Amino acid sequence: MAFAATDVHTEGMWAARATVVVVVLLTAVAGVVGAAAEGFAAAVPDVAASDPRPPLALALAGSLVGAGWAAVGAVLAWLRPANLIGWMLLVVGTLTQLSLTEEAAAAAGWLGADAAAGDWSARPIGLVLTLVVGWAIMTMLGVLPAVYPDGRLPSRRWLWPSIMVGIGAALVQVQWFFAETDAGPSTDGAGTALDAVPMLVFLAGAVAVWLLCIVRLFRSPPPRRQQLAWLLASVVLLIVVNTLGDSLTVQVAQITTLYLLPVAIAVALLRYRLLGIDAAPRADPMRTVAEIGTKVASSEEGELLGAVLASVQRSVGAPGARVLDETGAVAASVGDLASPGFTADLAVGGVPVGTLEVTARWPGDRYGARDERMLRALAAQIAAVVRAQRLTEQVEAQRDVIVDARLHERERLRRELHDGLGPALTGIGLGLEGLADAVTAQDQARALEIARVLRDEVGGTVAEVRRILDDLQPAALDDNGFSQAIRHRVAAVAATLPVEVRIGDLPVLPLEVEQAAYRIVSEAVANAARHARAARLLVEIETADGRLTLRVRDDGTGFDETAAHAGIGLASMRERARELGGELFVESALGVGTTVTFEVPIGVTVA
């Protein structure tokens, strides 16, 4: 596990980290010396007898409290050097460790007999350290909830309570100094009421800070609420326990609560990403990309996008992720889909294919710069998967349309042959038998009558065959698809005429629309080639707002719409448009050319 800091400015980083290293080394040396002094004081009978000490385990735990505070402060100062919290814990922890070490060394007799006997005059450095550390600890416990976790006061209303904390802590230390050294003026019992003033000043400021912190706690969203709750609980418990006396049980509780402060901050780091510091294992971007490639190769088509999203989710430790299509509908999702902490547009070749949303680890949280860079790199891979999956779905849909069309045509042709052409051919066969009988009987009048009926029947049958063929799905649509079939048909009909064909990006079209558009293009281009005497022909097909629009425009002689009469071809085109709920417009003028426009809704209902 490695701590990862996000969005950290590197300017001045090395100087700050060098300072952290020096202070940590100083604290470590002081901790080792203090532990050795405690062990010596407990092991040497003369020393132990002259100054009764707590049990060795308890003494050792108490002698390393400052090191615990400094360790957490060092981590914060290393990763967030611009934040006051880390430096506060580091400095106060180091000073506390130096003070505890000096006290242990004095108790062990290393600083002389007078120092071991509790003579402050023999311990001037210890006296200064005790005063400074006492003020620093009280001030930190009172002010830390105000500046946590951003390292600054939330607003100006926090200023005066924080100043009161500092002043009260200083007064308490002055009061202690006078009591320990007998340097203060004699009050002859008159100062009893005034003795409580320093602590009252401190408590007034501290309680004001804590109350404001409780209000801020309930107003803060997660994870800041949890970060504040852990810190505030540890600080309040620490202060309360340290007012309960000095029995062995209370001493154990006091030392335990002293370690609660670094524990609370450690929980905020590991569980709630304090200051955006992520203690989770970092994913390797190349490994994640390779994992996505493996998922693409091994997953079923229906599970492909979900499997890829699961890899993205694991790469940043996200609660969940999803892909939305262009309409905002969920195309695939994994995990918890709460408020997004990262969003990226998905595009392939400049064409939007959807949106990637990765759920925030906590509501209102944002991913750091490193995670965002990884997610943006992975978004390109996801876009390619989305596009490939969509193309696969379109190919399958087109294949289903073709299969359904062939089945439909086969069934219709069977019905037409059985119900229409079959009986007609049977009738013709029976008529030929009757004609043979009439010829054999030399009944010329009857033979001529039968021949006339057969001629009419054959004519009707030929017309029926043409109708059946006319209704068949054009083979070019089956063989080449709509766009390519249009191009081939236009090139074949207008072989001697320069033609430009413009076909936009078309969705999968209903079979009826493809057939109607194909036949209308064929008829309109044929009319232009035969009658318009045009020098150039333009065919345009596009879709917009759920409608297909087809235009055939020539620059030929044109005609007067008011004087012209619609021929069979134009009437047939209009009939095809009407059957699909569409419209066909013809715009023409003498010397200007002619434009045939066919518009039809893509989701059609055959009339």
Short mmCIF file of C-alpha atoms in Angstrom, two decimals, residues 14-384:
data_model
loop_
_atom_site.label_atom_id
_atom_site.label_comp_id
_atom_site.label_asym_id
_atom_site.label_seq_id
_atom_site.Cartn_x
_atom_site.Cartn_y
_atom_site.Cartn_z
CA TRP A 14 11.88 19.33 -1.58
CA ALA A 15 12.69 21.94 1.05
CA ALA A 16 9.53 21.08 2.99
CA ARG A 17 10.20 17.35 2.79
CA ALA A 18 13.82 17.82 3.86
CA THR A 19 12.53 19.64 6.95
CA VAL A 20 10.13 16.78 7.64
CA VAL A 21 12.96 14.26 7.44
CA VAL A 22 15.17 16.23 9.85
CA VAL A 23 12.36 16.69 12.39
CA VAL A 24 11.33 13.02 12.16
CA LEU A 25 14.91 11.91 12.77
CA LEU A 26 15.12 14.23 15.79
CA THR A 27 11.85 12.82 17.13
CA ALA A 28 13.01 9.23 16.56
CA VAL A 29 16.27 9.83 18.42
CA ALA A 30 14.38 11.50 21.26
CA GLY A 31 11.95 8.58 21.40
CA VAL A 32 14.75 6.02 21.62
CA VAL A 33 16.56 8.00 24.32
CA GLY A 34 13.32 8.50 26.27
CA ALA A 35 12.47 4.79 26.12
CA ALA A 36 15.98 3.92 27.26
CA ALA A 37 15.69 6.37 30.16
CA GLU A 38 12.36 4.88 31.22
CA GLY A 39 13.85 1.40 31.11
CA PHE A 40 16.88 2.51 33.11
CA ALA A 41 14.69 4.21 35.73
CA ALA A 42 12.65 1.04 36.16
CA ALA A 43 15.67 -1.30 36.23
CA VAL A 44 17.95 0.56 38.67
CA PRO A 45 16.69 -0.01 42.25
CA ASP A 46 18.03 3.25 43.66
CA VAL A 47 16.40 5.32 40.95
CA ALA A 48 13.10 3.44 41.15
CA ALA A 49 12.98 3.80 44.89
CA SER A 50 13.77 7.53 44.90
CA ASP A 51 11.07 8.40 42.37
CA PRO A 52 8.22 5.87 42.13
CA ARG A 53 7.35 5.49 38.43
CA PRO A 54 4.35 3.88 36.73
CA PRO A 55 4.74 0.34 35.33
CA LEU A 56 7.38 0.11 32.64
CA ALA A 57 4.92 -0.71 29.81
CA LEU A 58 2.78 2.26 30.73
CA ALA A 59 5.82 4.50 31.08
CA LEU A 60 7.15 3.43 27.69
CA ALA A 61 3.75 4.04 26.07
CA GLY A 62 3.59 7.48 27.66
CA SER A 63 7.13 8.35 26.60
CA LEU A 64 6.31 7.76 22.92
CA VAL A 65 3.09 9.81 22.67
CA GLY A 66 4.92 12.69 21.02
CA ALA A 67 6.43 10.32 18.45
CA GLY A 68 2.93 9.07 17.54
CA TRP A 69 1.66 12.60 16.99
CA ALA A 70 4.78 13.53 15.03
CA ALA A 71 4.47 10.44 12.80
CA VAL A 72 0.97 11.37 11.63
CA GLY A 73 2.01 15.01 11.26
CA ALA A 74 5.00 13.94 9.17
CA VAL A 75 2.76 12.03 6.74
CA LEU A 76 0.46 15.03 6.29
CA ALA A 77 3.33 17.52 6.00
CA TRP A 78 5.08 15.29 3.46
CA LEU A 79 2.03 14.95 1.23
CA ARG A 80 0.39 18.33 1.92
CA PRO A 81 3.15 20.77 2.87
CA ALA A 82 0.89 23.80 2.35
CA ASN A 83 -1.57 22.61 4.98
CA LEU A 84 -1.13 23.77 8.60
CA ILE A 85 -2.47 20.57 10.19
CA GLY A 86 0.54 18.41 9.37
CA TRP A 87 3.07 20.95 10.61
CA MET A 88 1.07 21.58 13.77
CA LEU A 89 1.04 17.88 14.67
CA LEU A 90 4.68 17.44 13.65
CA VAL A 91 5.99 20.37 15.69
CA VAL A 92 3.80 19.75 18.76
CA GLY A 93 4.58 16.02 18.63
CA THR A 94 8.31 16.64 18.35
CA LEU A 95 8.34 19.18 21.22
CA THR A 96 6.23 16.81 23.30
CA GLN A 97 8.66 13.96 22.61
CA LEU A 98 11.64 16.14 23.56
CA SER A 99 9.91 17.18 26.80
CA LEU A 100 9.00 13.58 27.70
CA THR A 101 12.54 12.45 26.93
CA GLU A 102 14.02 15.20 29.10
CA GLU A 103 11.65 14.24 31.93
CA ALA A 104 12.58 10.54 31.63
CA ALA A 105 16.28 11.39 31.56
CA ALA A 106 15.91 13.53 34.68
CA ALA A 107 13.99 10.76 36.46
CA ALA A 108 16.70 8.27 35.53
CA GLY A 109 19.31 10.52 37.15
CA TRP A 110 21.10 11.24 33.90
CA LEU A 111 20.82 14.99 34.47
CA GLY A 112 22.08 14.93 38.07
CA ALA A 113 20.69 14.28 41.51
CA ASP A 114 19.00 17.65 41.79
CA ALA A 115 17.18 17.14 38.52
CA ALA A 116 16.12 13.65 39.62
CA ALA A 117 14.81 15.13 42.86
CA GLY A 118 12.51 17.50 40.91
CA ASP A 119 14.52 20.71 41.23
CA TRP A 120 13.50 22.84 38.24
CA SER A 121 16.57 25.03 38.68
CA ALA A 122 18.62 22.01 37.63
CA ARG A 123 16.41 21.55 34.59
CA PRO A 124 16.06 24.93 32.86
CA ILE A 125 15.65 23.30 29.42
CA GLY A 126 13.05 20.95 30.83
CA LEU A 127 11.18 23.86 32.41
CA VAL A 128 11.06 25.75 29.12
CA LEU A 129 10.02 22.63 27.23
CA THR A 130 7.28 21.87 29.76
CA LEU A 131 5.86 25.39 29.51
CA VAL A 132 6.03 25.50 25.72
CA VAL A 133 4.66 21.99 25.27
CA GLY A 134 1.88 22.59 27.78
CA TRP A 135 0.78 25.72 25.93
CA ALA A 136 1.16 24.03 22.50
CA ILE A 137 -0.89 20.96 23.45
CA MET A 138 -3.71 22.97 25.03
CA THR A 139 -3.81 25.39 22.10
CA MET A 140 -3.74 22.56 19.55
CA LEU A 141 -6.54 20.66 21.27
CA GLY A 142 -8.65 23.81 21.39
CA VAL A 143 -7.91 25.14 17.89
CA LEU A 144 -7.36 21.93 15.88
CA PRO A 145 -11.11 21.28 15.38
CA ALA A 146 -11.43 24.81 13.98
CA VAL A 147 -8.72 24.48 11.33
CA TYR A 148 -9.29 20.80 10.54
CA PRO A 149 -9.03 19.58 7.82
CA ASP A 150 -8.25 22.55 5.52
CA GLY A 151 -5.58 24.11 7.76
CA ARG A 152 -7.36 27.46 8.11
CA LEU A 153 -10.27 28.98 9.99
CA PRO A 154 -13.59 28.50 8.16
CA SER A 155 -14.61 32.15 8.74
CA ARG A 156 -13.89 35.22 10.87
CA ARG A 157 -16.34 34.19 13.60
CA TRP A 158 -13.89 31.44 14.58
CA LEU A 159 -11.11 33.95 15.22
CA TRP A 160 -11.98 35.24 18.71
CA PRO A 161 -12.71 31.81 20.23
CA SER A 162 -9.36 30.62 18.86
CA ILE A 163 -7.57 33.66 20.36
CA MET A 164 -9.25 32.95 23.71
CA VAL A 165 -7.94 29.37 23.56
CA GLY A 166 -4.38 30.62 23.03
CA ILE A 167 -4.63 33.24 25.79
CA GLY A 168 -6.24 30.79 28.22
CA ALA A 169 -3.57 28.18 27.53
CA ALA A 170 -0.84 30.77 28.16
CA LEU A 171 -2.45 31.86 31.45
CA VAL A 172 -2.68 28.24 32.60
CA GLN A 173 1.03 27.78 31.92
CA VAL A 174 1.92 30.96 33.76
CA GLN A 175 -0.18 29.84 36.69
CA TRP A 176 1.56 26.45 36.70
CA PHE A 177 4.98 28.11 36.52
CA PHE A 178 4.28 30.23 39.59
CA ALA A 179 2.93 27.25 41.49
CA GLU A 180 5.92 25.02 40.63
CA THR A 181 8.68 27.54 41.20
CA ASP A 182 7.13 29.67 43.97
CA ALA A 183 8.04 32.65 41.81
CA GLY A 184 4.62 34.27 42.01
CA PRO A 185 3.40 36.76 44.59
CA SER A 186 1.86 35.40 47.79
CA THR A 187 -1.93 35.73 47.83
CA ASP A 188 -2.52 34.55 51.43
CA GLY A 189 -5.59 32.64 50.27
CA ALA A 190 -7.18 35.60 48.53
CA GLY A 191 -6.45 34.26 45.08
CA THR A 192 -8.55 31.13 45.32
CA ALA A 193 -11.31 32.47 43.08
CA LEU A 194 -8.82 33.94 40.64
CA ASP A 195 -7.07 30.59 40.29
CA ALA A 196 -9.93 29.34 38.13
CA VAL A 197 -9.77 32.27 35.68
CA PRO A 198 -7.05 30.87 33.34
CA MET A 199 -8.86 27.55 32.90
CA LEU A 200 -12.23 29.28 32.49
CA VAL A 201 -10.79 31.49 29.73
CA PHE A 202 -9.38 28.43 27.99
CA LEU A 203 -12.57 26.40 28.35
CA ALA A 204 -14.74 29.31 27.14
CA GLY A 205 -12.74 29.55 23.92
CA ALA A 206 -12.46 25.75 23.48
CA VAL A 207 -16.17 25.11 24.10
CA ALA A 208 -17.07 27.88 21.63
CA VAL A 209 -14.82 26.27 19.03
CA TRP A 210 -16.30 22.82 19.69
CA LEU A 211 -19.87 24.09 19.43
CA LEU A 212 -19.11 25.78 16.13
CA CYS A 213 -17.43 22.57 15.01
CA ILE A 214 -20.52 20.53 15.92
CA VAL A 215 -22.67 22.87 13.80
CA ARG A 216 -20.19 22.56 10.94
CA LEU A 217 -20.18 18.78 11.37
CA PHE A 218 -23.94 18.47 10.84
CA ARG A 219 -23.84 20.83 7.87
CA SER A 220 -20.94 19.10 6.14
CA PRO A 221 -21.48 16.43 3.49
CA PRO A 222 -19.68 13.08 3.62
CA PRO A 223 -16.79 12.36 3.88
CA ARG A 224 -15.95 15.63 5.67
CA ARG A 225 -18.63 14.91 8.26
CA GLN A 226 -16.93 11.63 9.20
CA GLN A 227 -13.49 13.27 9.28
CA LEU A 228 -14.72 15.98 11.69
CA ALA A 229 -16.63 13.48 13.84
CA TRP A 230 -13.59 11.30 14.47
CA LEU A 231 -11.37 14.26 15.34
CA LEU A 232 -13.89 16.03 17.57
CA ALA A 233 -14.71 12.84 19.48
CA SER A 234 -11.03 12.11 20.13
CA VAL A 235 -10.26 15.68 21.29
CA VAL A 236 -13.24 15.93 23.64
CA LEU A 237 -12.57 12.47 25.08
CA LEU A 238 -8.89 13.30 25.59
CA ILE A 239 -9.64 16.46 27.54
CA VAL A 240 -12.38 14.85 29.64
CA VAL A 241 -10.27 11.83 30.60
CA ASN A 242 -7.30 14.01 31.59
CA THR A 243 -9.43 15.72 34.24
CA LEU A 244 -10.31 12.51 36.10
CA GLY A 245 -7.29 12.24 38.46
CA ASP A 246 -4.06 10.23 38.54
CA SER A 247 -4.94 6.67 39.57
CA LEU A 248 -3.35 3.83 37.64
CA THR A 249 -6.58 3.10 35.75
CA VAL A 250 -7.01 6.76 34.86
CA GLN A 251 -3.37 6.94 33.72
CA VAL A 252 -3.96 4.01 31.36
CA ALA A 253 -7.06 5.75 30.00
CA GLN A 254 -5.20 9.07 29.68
CA ILE A 255 -2.32 7.57 27.69
CA THR A 256 -4.81 5.66 25.52
CA THR A 257 -6.73 8.82 24.68
CA LEU A 258 -3.47 10.60 23.85
CA TYR A 259 -3.04 8.09 21.03
CA LEU A 260 -6.64 8.60 19.87
CA LEU A 261 -5.73 11.86 18.13
CA PRO A 262 -3.31 10.27 15.60
CA VAL A 263 -5.68 7.30 15.32
CA ALA A 264 -8.58 9.61 14.38
CA ILE A 265 -6.47 11.29 11.71
CA ALA A 266 -5.24 7.92 10.45
CA VAL A 267 -8.86 6.77 10.07
CA ALA A 268 -9.63 9.98 8.15
CA LEU A 269 -6.66 9.21 5.88
CA LEU A 270 -7.29 5.54 5.26
CA ARG A 271 -11.08 5.43 5.32
CA TYR A 272 -12.20 8.90 4.26
CA ARG A 273 -9.34 10.15 2.01
CA LEU A 274 -8.37 13.13 4.17
CA LEU A 275 -7.19 16.09 2.00
CA GLY A 276 -7.63 13.91 -1.09
CA ILE A 277 -4.84 11.56 0.03
CA ASP A 278 -5.62 8.08 -1.23
CA ALA A 279 -4.15 5.15 0.69
CA ALA A 280 -5.63 2.57 -1.64
CA PRO A 281 -3.35 0.49 -3.88
CA ARG A 282 -2.66 2.31 -7.13
CA ALA A 283 -3.70 0.63 -10.34
CA ASP A 284 -1.19 0.26 -13.13
CA PRO A 285 -2.60 2.05 -16.23
CA MET A 286 -0.92 -0.39 -18.64
CA ARG A 287 -2.25 -3.35 -16.68
CA THR A 288 -5.74 -1.86 -16.77
CA VAL A 289 -5.57 -1.35 -20.55
CA ALA A 290 -4.32 -4.92 -20.95
CA GLU A 291 -7.17 -6.15 -18.76
CA ILE A 292 -9.68 -4.31 -20.94
CA GLY A 293 -8.16 -5.95 -24.01
CA THR A 294 -8.53 -9.36 -22.38
CA LYS A 295 -12.17 -8.61 -21.52
CA VAL A 296 -12.87 -7.57 -25.11
CA ALA A 297 -11.37 -10.82 -26.40
CA SER A 298 -13.04 -13.19 -23.94
CA SER A 299 -16.42 -11.69 -23.01
CA GLU A 300 -19.72 -12.50 -24.65
CA GLU A 301 -21.13 -9.73 -26.84
CA GLY A 302 -24.00 -8.97 -24.45
CA GLU A 303 -21.62 -8.77 -21.47
CA LEU A 304 -18.73 -6.97 -23.17
CA LEU A 305 -19.43 -3.38 -22.13
CA GLY A 306 -20.29 -4.37 -18.56
CA ALA A 307 -17.03 -6.31 -18.23
CA VAL A 308 -15.02 -3.33 -19.51
CA LEU A 309 -16.80 -1.00 -17.06
CA ALA A 310 -15.95 -3.38 -14.21
CA SER A 311 -12.25 -3.05 -15.09
CA VAL A 312 -12.54 0.73 -15.06
CA GLN A 313 -14.35 0.60 -11.71
CA ARG A 314 -11.59 -1.49 -10.14
CA SER A 315 -8.81 0.69 -11.57
CA VAL A 316 -9.81 3.71 -9.44
CA GLY A 317 -11.69 1.99 -6.63
CA ALA A 318 -15.00 3.54 -7.71
CA PRO A 319 -18.34 2.41 -6.24
CA GLY A 320 -19.76 2.12 -9.74
CA ALA A 321 -19.70 3.29 -13.37
CA ARG A 322 -22.04 3.50 -16.33
CA VAL A 323 -22.21 4.42 -20.02
CA LEU A 324 -25.06 6.54 -21.36
CA ASP A 325 -25.99 6.64 -25.04
CA GLU A 326 -26.63 9.87 -26.96
CA THR A 327 -30.22 10.02 -25.68
CA GLY A 328 -29.17 9.74 -22.03
CA ALA A 329 -30.39 6.17 -21.64
CA VAL A 330 -28.17 3.74 -19.71
CA ALA A 331 -26.34 1.47 -22.15
CA ALA A 332 -24.44 -0.48 -19.45
CA SER A 333 -23.70 -0.10 -15.75
CA VAL A 334 -21.88 -1.74 -12.83
CA GLY A 335 -22.01 -1.13 -9.08
CA ASP A 336 -23.55 1.81 -7.25
CA LEU A 337 -24.85 4.60 -9.52
CA ALA A 338 -24.94 7.53 -7.08
CA SER A 339 -23.61 11.02 -7.85
CA PRO A 340 -20.88 10.98 -10.53
CA GLY A 341 -17.39 12.08 -9.56
CA PHE A 342 -16.06 11.92 -13.13
CA THR A 343 -17.75 12.42 -16.49
CA ALA A 344 -16.27 12.16 -19.98
CA ASP A 345 -17.82 12.38 -23.45
CA LEU A 346 -17.20 9.32 -25.62
CA ALA A 347 -16.47 9.85 -29.30
CA VAL A 348 -14.94 7.90 -32.18
CA GLY A 349 -13.61 9.84 -35.15
CA GLY A 350 -15.31 12.98 -33.85
CA VAL A 351 -18.71 11.25 -33.75
CA PRO A 352 -20.29 11.19 -30.26
CA VAL A 353 -21.23 7.70 -29.09
CA GLY A 354 -22.21 8.37 -25.46
CA THR A 355 -20.99 9.48 -22.03
CA LEU A 356 -18.93 7.74 -19.34
CA GLU A 357 -19.88 8.42 -15.72
CA VAL A 358 -17.83 7.09 -12.80
CA THR A 359 -19.49 7.30 -9.38
CA ALA A 360 -17.76 9.45 -6.76
CA ARG A 361 -16.21 7.58 -3.84
CA TRP A 362 -18.21 9.93 -1.59
CA PRO A 363 -21.03 12.35 -2.46
CA GLY A 364 -19.52 15.61 -3.67
CA ASP A 365 -16.03 14.08 -3.93
CA ARG A 366 -13.92 14.48 -7.05
CA TYR A 367 -11.22 12.24 -8.42
CA GLY A 368 -7.65 13.51 -8.31
CA ALA A 369 -5.55 14.51 -11.29
CA ARG A 370 -3.87 11.11 -11.62
CA ASP A 371 -7.14 9.21 -11.53
CA GLU A 372 -8.72 11.62 -14.03
CA ARG A 373 -5.82 11.15 -16.45
CA MET A 374 -6.27 7.39 -16.22
CA LEU A 375 -10.04 7.61 -16.67
CA ARG A 376 -9.71 9.89 -19.71
CA ALA A 377 -7.25 7.45 -21.26
CA LEU A 378 -9.62 4.56 -20.58
CA ALA A 379 -12.57 6.58 -21.95
CA ALA A 380 -11.05 6.33 -25.43
CA GLN A 381 -10.92 2.53 -25.11
CA ILE A 382 -14.51 2.43 -23.89
CA ALA A 383 -15.64 4.64 -26.79
CA ALA A 384 -14.12 2.17 -29.25
#
